[in-house]
mmCIF file of C-alpha atoms and ligand atoms in Angstrom:
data_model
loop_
_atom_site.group_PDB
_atom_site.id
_atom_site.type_symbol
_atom_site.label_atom_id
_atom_site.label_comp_id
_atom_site.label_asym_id
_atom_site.label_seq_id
_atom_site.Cartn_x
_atom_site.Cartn_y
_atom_site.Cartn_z
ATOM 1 C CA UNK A 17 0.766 16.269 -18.834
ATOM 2 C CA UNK A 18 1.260 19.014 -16.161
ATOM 3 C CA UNK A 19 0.394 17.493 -13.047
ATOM 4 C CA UNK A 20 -0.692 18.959 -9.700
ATOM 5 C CA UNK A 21 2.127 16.899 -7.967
ATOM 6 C CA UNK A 22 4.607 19.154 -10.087
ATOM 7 C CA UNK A 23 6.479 21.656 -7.746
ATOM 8 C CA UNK A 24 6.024 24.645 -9.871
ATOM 9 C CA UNK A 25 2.408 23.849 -9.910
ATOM 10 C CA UNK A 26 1.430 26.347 -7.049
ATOM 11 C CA UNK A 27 -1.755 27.174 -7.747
ATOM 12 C CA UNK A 28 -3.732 23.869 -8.394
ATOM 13 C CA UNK A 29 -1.886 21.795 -5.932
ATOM 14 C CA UNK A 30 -2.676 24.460 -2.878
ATOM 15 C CA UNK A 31 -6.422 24.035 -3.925
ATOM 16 C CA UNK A 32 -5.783 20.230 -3.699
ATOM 17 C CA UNK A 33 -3.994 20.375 -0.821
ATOM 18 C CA UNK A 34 -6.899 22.448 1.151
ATOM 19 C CA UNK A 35 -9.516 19.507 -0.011
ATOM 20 C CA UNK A 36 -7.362 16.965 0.803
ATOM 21 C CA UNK A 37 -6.999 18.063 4.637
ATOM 22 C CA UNK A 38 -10.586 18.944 4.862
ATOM 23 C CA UNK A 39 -11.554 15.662 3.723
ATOM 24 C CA UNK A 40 -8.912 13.897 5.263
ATOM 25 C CA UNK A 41 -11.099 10.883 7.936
ATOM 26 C CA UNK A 42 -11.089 11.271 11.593
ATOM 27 C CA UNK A 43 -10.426 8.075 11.980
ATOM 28 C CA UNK A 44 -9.958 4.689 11.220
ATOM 29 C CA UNK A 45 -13.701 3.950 11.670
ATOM 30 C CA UNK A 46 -14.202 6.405 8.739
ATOM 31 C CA UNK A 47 -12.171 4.224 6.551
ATOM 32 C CA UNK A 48 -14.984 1.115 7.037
ATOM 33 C CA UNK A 49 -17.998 0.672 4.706
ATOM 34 C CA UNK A 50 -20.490 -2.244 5.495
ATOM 35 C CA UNK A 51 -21.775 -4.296 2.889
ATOM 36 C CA UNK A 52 -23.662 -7.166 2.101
ATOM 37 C CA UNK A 53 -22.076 -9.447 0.232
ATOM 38 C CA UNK A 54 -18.417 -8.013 -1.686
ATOM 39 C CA UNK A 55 -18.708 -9.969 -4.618
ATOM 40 C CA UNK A 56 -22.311 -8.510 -5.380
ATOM 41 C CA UNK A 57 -21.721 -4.666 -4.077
ATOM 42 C CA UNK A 58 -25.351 -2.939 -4.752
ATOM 43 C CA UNK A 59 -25.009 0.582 -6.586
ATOM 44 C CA UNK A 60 -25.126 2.323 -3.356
ATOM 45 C CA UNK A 61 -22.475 0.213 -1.608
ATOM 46 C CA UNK A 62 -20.446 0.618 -4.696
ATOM 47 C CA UNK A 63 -20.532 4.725 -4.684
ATOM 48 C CA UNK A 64 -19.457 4.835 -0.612
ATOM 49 C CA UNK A 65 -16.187 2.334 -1.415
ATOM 50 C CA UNK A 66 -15.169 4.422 -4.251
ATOM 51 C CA UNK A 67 -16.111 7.971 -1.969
ATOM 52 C CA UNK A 68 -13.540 6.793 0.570
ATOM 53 C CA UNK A 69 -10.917 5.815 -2.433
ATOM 54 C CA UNK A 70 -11.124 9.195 -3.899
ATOM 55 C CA UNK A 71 -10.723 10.822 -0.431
ATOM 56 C CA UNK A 72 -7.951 8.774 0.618
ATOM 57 C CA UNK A 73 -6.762 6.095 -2.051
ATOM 58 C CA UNK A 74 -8.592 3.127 1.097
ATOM 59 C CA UNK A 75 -11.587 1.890 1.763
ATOM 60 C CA UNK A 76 -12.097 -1.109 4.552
ATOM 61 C CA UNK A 77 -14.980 -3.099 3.199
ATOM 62 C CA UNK A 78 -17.117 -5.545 6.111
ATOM 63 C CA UNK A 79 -18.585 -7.966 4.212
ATOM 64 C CA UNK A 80 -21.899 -9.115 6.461
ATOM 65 C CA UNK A 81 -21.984 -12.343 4.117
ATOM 66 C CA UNK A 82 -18.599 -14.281 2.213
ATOM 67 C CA UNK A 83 -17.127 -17.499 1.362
ATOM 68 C CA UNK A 84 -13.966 -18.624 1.505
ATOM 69 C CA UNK A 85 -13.066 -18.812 -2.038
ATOM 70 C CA UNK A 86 -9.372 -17.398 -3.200
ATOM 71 C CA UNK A 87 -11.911 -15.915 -6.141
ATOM 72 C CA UNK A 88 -13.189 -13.420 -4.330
ATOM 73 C CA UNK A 89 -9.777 -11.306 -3.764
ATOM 74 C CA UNK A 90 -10.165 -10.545 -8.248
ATOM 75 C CA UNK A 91 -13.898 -10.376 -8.530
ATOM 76 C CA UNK A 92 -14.107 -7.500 -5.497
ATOM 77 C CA UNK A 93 -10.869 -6.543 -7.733
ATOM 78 C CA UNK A 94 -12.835 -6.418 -10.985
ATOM 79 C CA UNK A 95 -15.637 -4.134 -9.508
ATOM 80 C CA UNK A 96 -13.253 -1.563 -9.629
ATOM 81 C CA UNK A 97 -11.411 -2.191 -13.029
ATOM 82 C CA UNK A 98 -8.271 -3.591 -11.116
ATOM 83 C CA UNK A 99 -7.788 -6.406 -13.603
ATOM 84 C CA UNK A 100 -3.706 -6.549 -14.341
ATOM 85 C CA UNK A 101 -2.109 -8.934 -11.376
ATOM 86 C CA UNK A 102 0.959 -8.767 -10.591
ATOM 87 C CA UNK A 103 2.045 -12.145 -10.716
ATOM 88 C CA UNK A 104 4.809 -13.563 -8.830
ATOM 89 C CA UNK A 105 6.249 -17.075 -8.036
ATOM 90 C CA UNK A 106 5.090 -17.504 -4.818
ATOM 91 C CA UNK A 107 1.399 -15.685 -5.794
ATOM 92 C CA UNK A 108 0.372 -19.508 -7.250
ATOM 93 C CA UNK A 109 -0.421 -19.551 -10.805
ATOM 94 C CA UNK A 110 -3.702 -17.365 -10.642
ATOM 95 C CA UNK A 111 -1.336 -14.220 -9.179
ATOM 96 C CA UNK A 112 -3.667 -14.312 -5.758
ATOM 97 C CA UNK A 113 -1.009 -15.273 -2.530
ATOM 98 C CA UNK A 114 -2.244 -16.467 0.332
ATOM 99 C CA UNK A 115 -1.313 -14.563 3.088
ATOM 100 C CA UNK A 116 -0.432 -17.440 5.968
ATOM 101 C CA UNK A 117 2.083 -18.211 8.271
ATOM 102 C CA UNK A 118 4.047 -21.010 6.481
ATOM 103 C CA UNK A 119 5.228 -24.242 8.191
ATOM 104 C CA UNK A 120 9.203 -25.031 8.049
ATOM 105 C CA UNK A 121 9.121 -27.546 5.457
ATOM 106 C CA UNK A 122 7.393 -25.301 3.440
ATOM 107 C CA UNK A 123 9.995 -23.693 1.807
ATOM 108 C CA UNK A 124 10.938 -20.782 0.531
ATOM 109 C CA UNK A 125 8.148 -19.486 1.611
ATOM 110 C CA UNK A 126 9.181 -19.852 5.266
ATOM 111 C CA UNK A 127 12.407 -17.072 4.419
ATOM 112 C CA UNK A 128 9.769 -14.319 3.480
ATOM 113 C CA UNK A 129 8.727 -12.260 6.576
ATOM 114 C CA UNK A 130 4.901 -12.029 5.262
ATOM 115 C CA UNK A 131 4.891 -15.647 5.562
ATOM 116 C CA UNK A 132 5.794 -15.588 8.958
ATOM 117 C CA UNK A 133 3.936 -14.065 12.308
ATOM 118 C CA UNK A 134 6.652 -11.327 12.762
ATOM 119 C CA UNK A 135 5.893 -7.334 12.163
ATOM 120 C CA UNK A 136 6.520 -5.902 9.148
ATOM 121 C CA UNK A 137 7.391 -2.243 8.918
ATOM 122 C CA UNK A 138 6.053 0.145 6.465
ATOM 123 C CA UNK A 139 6.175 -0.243 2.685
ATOM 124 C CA UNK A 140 4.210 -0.180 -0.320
ATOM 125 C CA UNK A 141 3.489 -2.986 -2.408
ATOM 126 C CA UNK A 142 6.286 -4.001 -5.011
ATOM 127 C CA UNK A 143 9.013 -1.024 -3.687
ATOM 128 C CA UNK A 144 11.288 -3.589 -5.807
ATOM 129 C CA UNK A 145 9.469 -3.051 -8.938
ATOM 130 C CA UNK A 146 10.626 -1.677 -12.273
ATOM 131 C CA UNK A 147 8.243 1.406 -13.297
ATOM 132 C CA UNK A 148 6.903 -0.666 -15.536
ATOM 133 C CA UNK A 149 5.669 -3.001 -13.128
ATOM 134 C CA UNK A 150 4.359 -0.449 -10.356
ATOM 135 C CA UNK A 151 1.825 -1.377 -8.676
ATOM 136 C CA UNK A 152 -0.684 1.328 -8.136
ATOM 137 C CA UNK A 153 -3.927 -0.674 -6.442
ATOM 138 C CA UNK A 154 -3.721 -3.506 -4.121
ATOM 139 C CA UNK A 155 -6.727 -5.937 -2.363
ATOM 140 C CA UNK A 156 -6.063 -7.311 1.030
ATOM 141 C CA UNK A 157 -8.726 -9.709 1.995
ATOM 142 C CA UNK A 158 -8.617 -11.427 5.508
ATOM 143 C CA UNK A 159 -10.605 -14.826 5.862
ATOM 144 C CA UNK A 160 -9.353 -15.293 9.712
ATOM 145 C CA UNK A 161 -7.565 -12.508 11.504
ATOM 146 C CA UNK A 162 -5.046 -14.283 14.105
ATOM 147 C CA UNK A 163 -5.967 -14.499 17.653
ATOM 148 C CA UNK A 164 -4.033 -11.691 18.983
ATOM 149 C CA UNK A 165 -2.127 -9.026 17.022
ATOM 150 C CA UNK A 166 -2.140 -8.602 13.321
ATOM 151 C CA UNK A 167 -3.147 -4.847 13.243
ATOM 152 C CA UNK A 168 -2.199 -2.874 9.987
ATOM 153 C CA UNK A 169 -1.386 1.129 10.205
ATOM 154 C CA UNK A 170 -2.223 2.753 6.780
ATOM 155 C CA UNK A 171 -1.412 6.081 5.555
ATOM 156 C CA UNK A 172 -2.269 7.705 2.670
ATOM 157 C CA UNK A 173 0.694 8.447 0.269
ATOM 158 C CA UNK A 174 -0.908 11.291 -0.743
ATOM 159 C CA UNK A 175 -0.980 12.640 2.572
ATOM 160 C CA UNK A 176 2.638 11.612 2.761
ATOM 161 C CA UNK A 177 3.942 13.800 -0.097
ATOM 162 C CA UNK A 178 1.659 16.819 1.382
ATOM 163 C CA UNK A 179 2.693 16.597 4.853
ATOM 164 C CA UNK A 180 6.619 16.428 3.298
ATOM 165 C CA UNK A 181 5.956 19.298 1.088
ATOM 166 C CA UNK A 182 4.684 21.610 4.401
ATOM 167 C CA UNK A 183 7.818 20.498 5.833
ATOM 168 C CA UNK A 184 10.018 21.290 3.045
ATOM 169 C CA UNK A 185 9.535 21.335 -0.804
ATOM 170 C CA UNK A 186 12.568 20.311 -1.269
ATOM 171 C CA UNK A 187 12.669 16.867 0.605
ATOM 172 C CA UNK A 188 10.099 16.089 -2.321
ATOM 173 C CA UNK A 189 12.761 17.369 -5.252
ATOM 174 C CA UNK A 190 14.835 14.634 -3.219
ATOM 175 C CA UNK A 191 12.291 11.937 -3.032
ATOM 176 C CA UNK A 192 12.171 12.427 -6.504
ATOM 177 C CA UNK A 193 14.738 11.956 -8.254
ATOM 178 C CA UNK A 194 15.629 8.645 -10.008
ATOM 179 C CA UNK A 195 18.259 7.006 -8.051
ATOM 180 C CA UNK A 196 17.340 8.040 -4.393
ATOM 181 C CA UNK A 197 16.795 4.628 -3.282
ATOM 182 C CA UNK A 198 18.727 1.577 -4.314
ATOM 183 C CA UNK A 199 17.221 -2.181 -3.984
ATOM 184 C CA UNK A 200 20.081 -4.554 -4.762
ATOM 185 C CA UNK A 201 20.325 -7.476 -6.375
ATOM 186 C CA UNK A 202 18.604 -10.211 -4.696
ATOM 187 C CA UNK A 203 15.758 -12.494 -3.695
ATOM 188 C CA UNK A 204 13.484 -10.312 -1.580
ATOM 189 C CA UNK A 205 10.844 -10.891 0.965
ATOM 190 C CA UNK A 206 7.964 -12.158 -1.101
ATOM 191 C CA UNK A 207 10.770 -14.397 -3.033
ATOM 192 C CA UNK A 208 11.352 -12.701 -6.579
ATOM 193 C CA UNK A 209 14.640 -13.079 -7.720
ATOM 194 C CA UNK A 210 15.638 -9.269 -9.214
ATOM 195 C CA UNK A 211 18.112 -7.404 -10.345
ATOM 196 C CA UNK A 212 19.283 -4.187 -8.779
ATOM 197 C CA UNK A 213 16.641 -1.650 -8.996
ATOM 198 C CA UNK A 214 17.172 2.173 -8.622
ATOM 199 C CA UNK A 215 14.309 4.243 -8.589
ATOM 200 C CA UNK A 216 12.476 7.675 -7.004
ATOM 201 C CA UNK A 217 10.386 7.215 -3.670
ATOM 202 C CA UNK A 218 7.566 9.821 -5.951
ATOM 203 C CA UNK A 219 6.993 9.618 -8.900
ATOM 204 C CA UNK A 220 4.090 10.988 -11.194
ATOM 205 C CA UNK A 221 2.568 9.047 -13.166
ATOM 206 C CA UNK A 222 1.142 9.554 -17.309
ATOM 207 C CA UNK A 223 -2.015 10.454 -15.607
ATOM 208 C CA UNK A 224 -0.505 12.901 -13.334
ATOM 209 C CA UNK A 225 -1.518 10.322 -10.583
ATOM 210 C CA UNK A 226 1.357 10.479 -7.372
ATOM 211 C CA UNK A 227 3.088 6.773 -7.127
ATOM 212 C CA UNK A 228 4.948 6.076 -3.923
ATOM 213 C CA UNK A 229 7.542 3.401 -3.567
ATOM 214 C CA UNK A 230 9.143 3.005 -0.221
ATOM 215 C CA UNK A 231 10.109 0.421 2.619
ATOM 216 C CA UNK A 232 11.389 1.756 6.044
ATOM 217 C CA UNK A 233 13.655 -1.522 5.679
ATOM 218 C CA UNK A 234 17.314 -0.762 6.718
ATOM 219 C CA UNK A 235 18.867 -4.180 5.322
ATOM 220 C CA UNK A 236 19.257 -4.559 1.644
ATOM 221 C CA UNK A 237 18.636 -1.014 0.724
ATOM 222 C CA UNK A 238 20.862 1.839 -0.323
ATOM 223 C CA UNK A 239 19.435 5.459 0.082
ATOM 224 C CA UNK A 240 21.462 7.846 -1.796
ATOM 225 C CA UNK A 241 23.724 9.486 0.768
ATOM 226 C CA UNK A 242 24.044 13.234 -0.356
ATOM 227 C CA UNK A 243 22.880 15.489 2.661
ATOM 228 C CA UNK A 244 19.548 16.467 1.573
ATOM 229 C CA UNK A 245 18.663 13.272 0.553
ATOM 230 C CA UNK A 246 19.654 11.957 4.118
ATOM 231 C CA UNK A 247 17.495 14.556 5.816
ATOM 232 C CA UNK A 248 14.645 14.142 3.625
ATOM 233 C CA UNK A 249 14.859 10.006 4.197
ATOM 234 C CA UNK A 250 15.012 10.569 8.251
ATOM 235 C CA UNK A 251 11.797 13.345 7.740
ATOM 236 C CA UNK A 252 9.706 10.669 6.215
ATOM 237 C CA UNK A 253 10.910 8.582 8.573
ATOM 238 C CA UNK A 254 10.052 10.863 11.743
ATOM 239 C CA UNK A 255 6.731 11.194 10.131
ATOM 240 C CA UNK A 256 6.043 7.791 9.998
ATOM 241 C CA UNK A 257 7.354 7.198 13.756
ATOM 242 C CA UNK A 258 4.833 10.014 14.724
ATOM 243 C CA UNK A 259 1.510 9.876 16.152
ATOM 244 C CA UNK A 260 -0.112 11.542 12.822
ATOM 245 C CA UNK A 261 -3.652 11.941 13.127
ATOM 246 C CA UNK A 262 -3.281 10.527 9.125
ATOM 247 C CA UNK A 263 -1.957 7.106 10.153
ATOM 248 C CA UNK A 264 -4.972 5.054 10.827
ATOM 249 C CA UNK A 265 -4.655 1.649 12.877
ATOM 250 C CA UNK A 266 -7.176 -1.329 11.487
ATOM 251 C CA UNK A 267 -6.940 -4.901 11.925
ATOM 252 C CA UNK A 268 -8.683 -6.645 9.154
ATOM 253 C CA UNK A 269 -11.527 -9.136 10.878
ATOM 254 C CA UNK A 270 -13.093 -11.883 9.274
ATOM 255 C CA UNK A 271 -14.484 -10.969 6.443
ATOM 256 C CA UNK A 272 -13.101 -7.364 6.242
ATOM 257 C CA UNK A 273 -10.632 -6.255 3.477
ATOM 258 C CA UNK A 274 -8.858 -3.586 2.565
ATOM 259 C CA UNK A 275 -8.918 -1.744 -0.991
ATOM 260 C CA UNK A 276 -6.610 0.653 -1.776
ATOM 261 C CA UNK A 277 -4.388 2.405 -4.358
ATOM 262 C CA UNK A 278 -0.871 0.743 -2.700
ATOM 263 C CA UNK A 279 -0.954 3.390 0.500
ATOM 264 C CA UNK A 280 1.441 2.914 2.869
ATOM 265 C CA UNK A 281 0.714 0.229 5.577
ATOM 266 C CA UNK A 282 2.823 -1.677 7.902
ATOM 267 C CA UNK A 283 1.605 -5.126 9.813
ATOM 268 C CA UNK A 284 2.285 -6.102 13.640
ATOM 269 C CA UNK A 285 3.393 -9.267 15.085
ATOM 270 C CA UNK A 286 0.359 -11.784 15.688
ATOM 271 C CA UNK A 287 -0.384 -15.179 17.197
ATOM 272 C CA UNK A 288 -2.330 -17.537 15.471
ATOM 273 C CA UNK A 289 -5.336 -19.281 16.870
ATOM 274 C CA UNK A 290 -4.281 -23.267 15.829
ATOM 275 C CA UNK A 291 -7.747 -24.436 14.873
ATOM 276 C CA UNK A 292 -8.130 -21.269 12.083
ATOM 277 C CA UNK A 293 -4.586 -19.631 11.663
ATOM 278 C CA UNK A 294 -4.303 -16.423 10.099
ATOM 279 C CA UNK A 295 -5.206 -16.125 6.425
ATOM 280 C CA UNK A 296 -5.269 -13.259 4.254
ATOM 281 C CA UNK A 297 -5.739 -13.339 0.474
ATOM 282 C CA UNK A 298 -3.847 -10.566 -1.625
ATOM 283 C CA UNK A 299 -4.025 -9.048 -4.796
ATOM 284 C CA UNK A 300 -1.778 -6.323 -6.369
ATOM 285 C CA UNK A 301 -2.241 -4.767 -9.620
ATOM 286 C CA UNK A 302 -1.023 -2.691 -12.267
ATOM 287 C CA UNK A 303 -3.941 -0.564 -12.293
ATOM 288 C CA UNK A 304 -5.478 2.130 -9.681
ATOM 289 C CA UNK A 305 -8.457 1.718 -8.803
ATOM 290 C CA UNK A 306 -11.051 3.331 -11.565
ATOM 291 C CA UNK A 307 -12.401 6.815 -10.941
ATOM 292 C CA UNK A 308 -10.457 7.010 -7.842
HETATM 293 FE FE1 FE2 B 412 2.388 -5.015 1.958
#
């Protein structure tokens, strides 16, 4: 189907693109929605996460009431038909991972930077992932934030692929095409041994919905090195480096979570209070979420 992410689709995408801006939040504290208890949302509660989603593929729940139970990552999940986990080795049988700083014995956990208290830089979920296995919505769930640090920027991808295409359509042609960036074979950061995966930073899915895969990662990726794919690599990466009024800084409190259709989000260093470390629980899925 002819999407509006297509660049010979002038017309409907400039319509888009005027929404999208106008309706683009302030700030992060437009992102956050209060609610009782996440695993019960009322109607009303319901309707204002899935607003924010449709504006801006997030929504930061605050959950006034919620137990500690690794459940509660799929049945927020379920409330907005994201029902196909990704599973992966380290996720634990149920495809939920536990988002913790990870002792030394516990390997090999202890290799992968989200199991440590180091930054990460910014990413979307499963950048390694076949486009079979994309993962389009993703549940971050926090049950202690650490005692210092931990903050997440997010940005729309959405907003990426607009802000690109002001710049210069054709950085998006670049981002595009089907070997731009190169993830070799290897074990990566959240432990999944892969093979070599080549695929386009955007892509467009059957539902004309825009997919972003990227990591701002240097080691143990190959960008393809033709001149406009170089500038068009070091644009997104200006833009990212910038102080956007799009990138929105959060840190995920007790009981807060994030919901999103995989934006772009990166994670600072922390320190952990000893007596209740750090602990997130996180979800990714196959599906966006529904309506959004
Ligand atoms: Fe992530």
């Amino acid at each position: 189907m002819s999407s509006l992410f297509d660049l010979n689709n002038q017309s409907a995408y400039q319509r888009w693109r005027e929404q999208k801006l106008e309706q683009a939040p302030a700030s992060a504290a437009n992102l956050i929605v209060e609610v009782n208890d996440p695993l019960k949302l009322t109607v009303s509660e319901h309707a204002a996460l899935l607003e924010k989603c449709r504006r801006s593929n997030m929504v930061i729940y605050a959950a006034r009431q919620f137990s500690a139970d690794k459940n509660i990552a799929r049945k927020i999940g379920s409330q907005f038909g994201l029902e196909n986990l990704d599973a992966n080795w380290l996720a634990g049988e149920d495809g939920i991972s536990e988002i913790k700083v990870s002792s030394t014995s516990d390997q090999p956990r202890q290799a992968y930077i989200p199991y440590t208290n180091k930054p990460i830089k910014w990413h979307t979920d499963g950048y390694y992932n076949t486009t079979e296995h994309r993962i389009r919505g993703m549940l971050l769930h926090c049950v202690h934030s650490a005692a210092t640090g931990g903050v997440n920027r997010l940005m729309d991808h959405e907003m990426v692929y607009l802000l690109m295409r002001d710049e210069n359509p054709e950085f998006i042609r670049a981002l595009s095409a089907p070997d731009v960036m190169t993830i070799p074979a290897r074990t990566d950061d959240d432990g999944v041994a892969r093979a070599e995966q080549s695929g386009p930073v955007f892509s467009v899915d059957e539902n004309g919905k825009l997919h972003m895969r990227y990591t701002a990662r240097t080691r143990s990726i190959e960008w393809k090195q033709d001149e406009l794919s170089r500038a068009a690599v070091a644009s997104l990466e200006q833009l990212l480096g910038s102080a956007s009024p799009y990138i929105y800084g959060a840190r995920l409190e007790s009981g807060m979570g994030l919901l999103c259709n995989n934006v772009l989000h990166d994670r600072s260093g922390f320190n952990d209070n000893p007596g209740a470390p750090r602990l997130l629980y996180r979800a990714r899925y196959y599906d966006r979420i529904a309506g959004s």
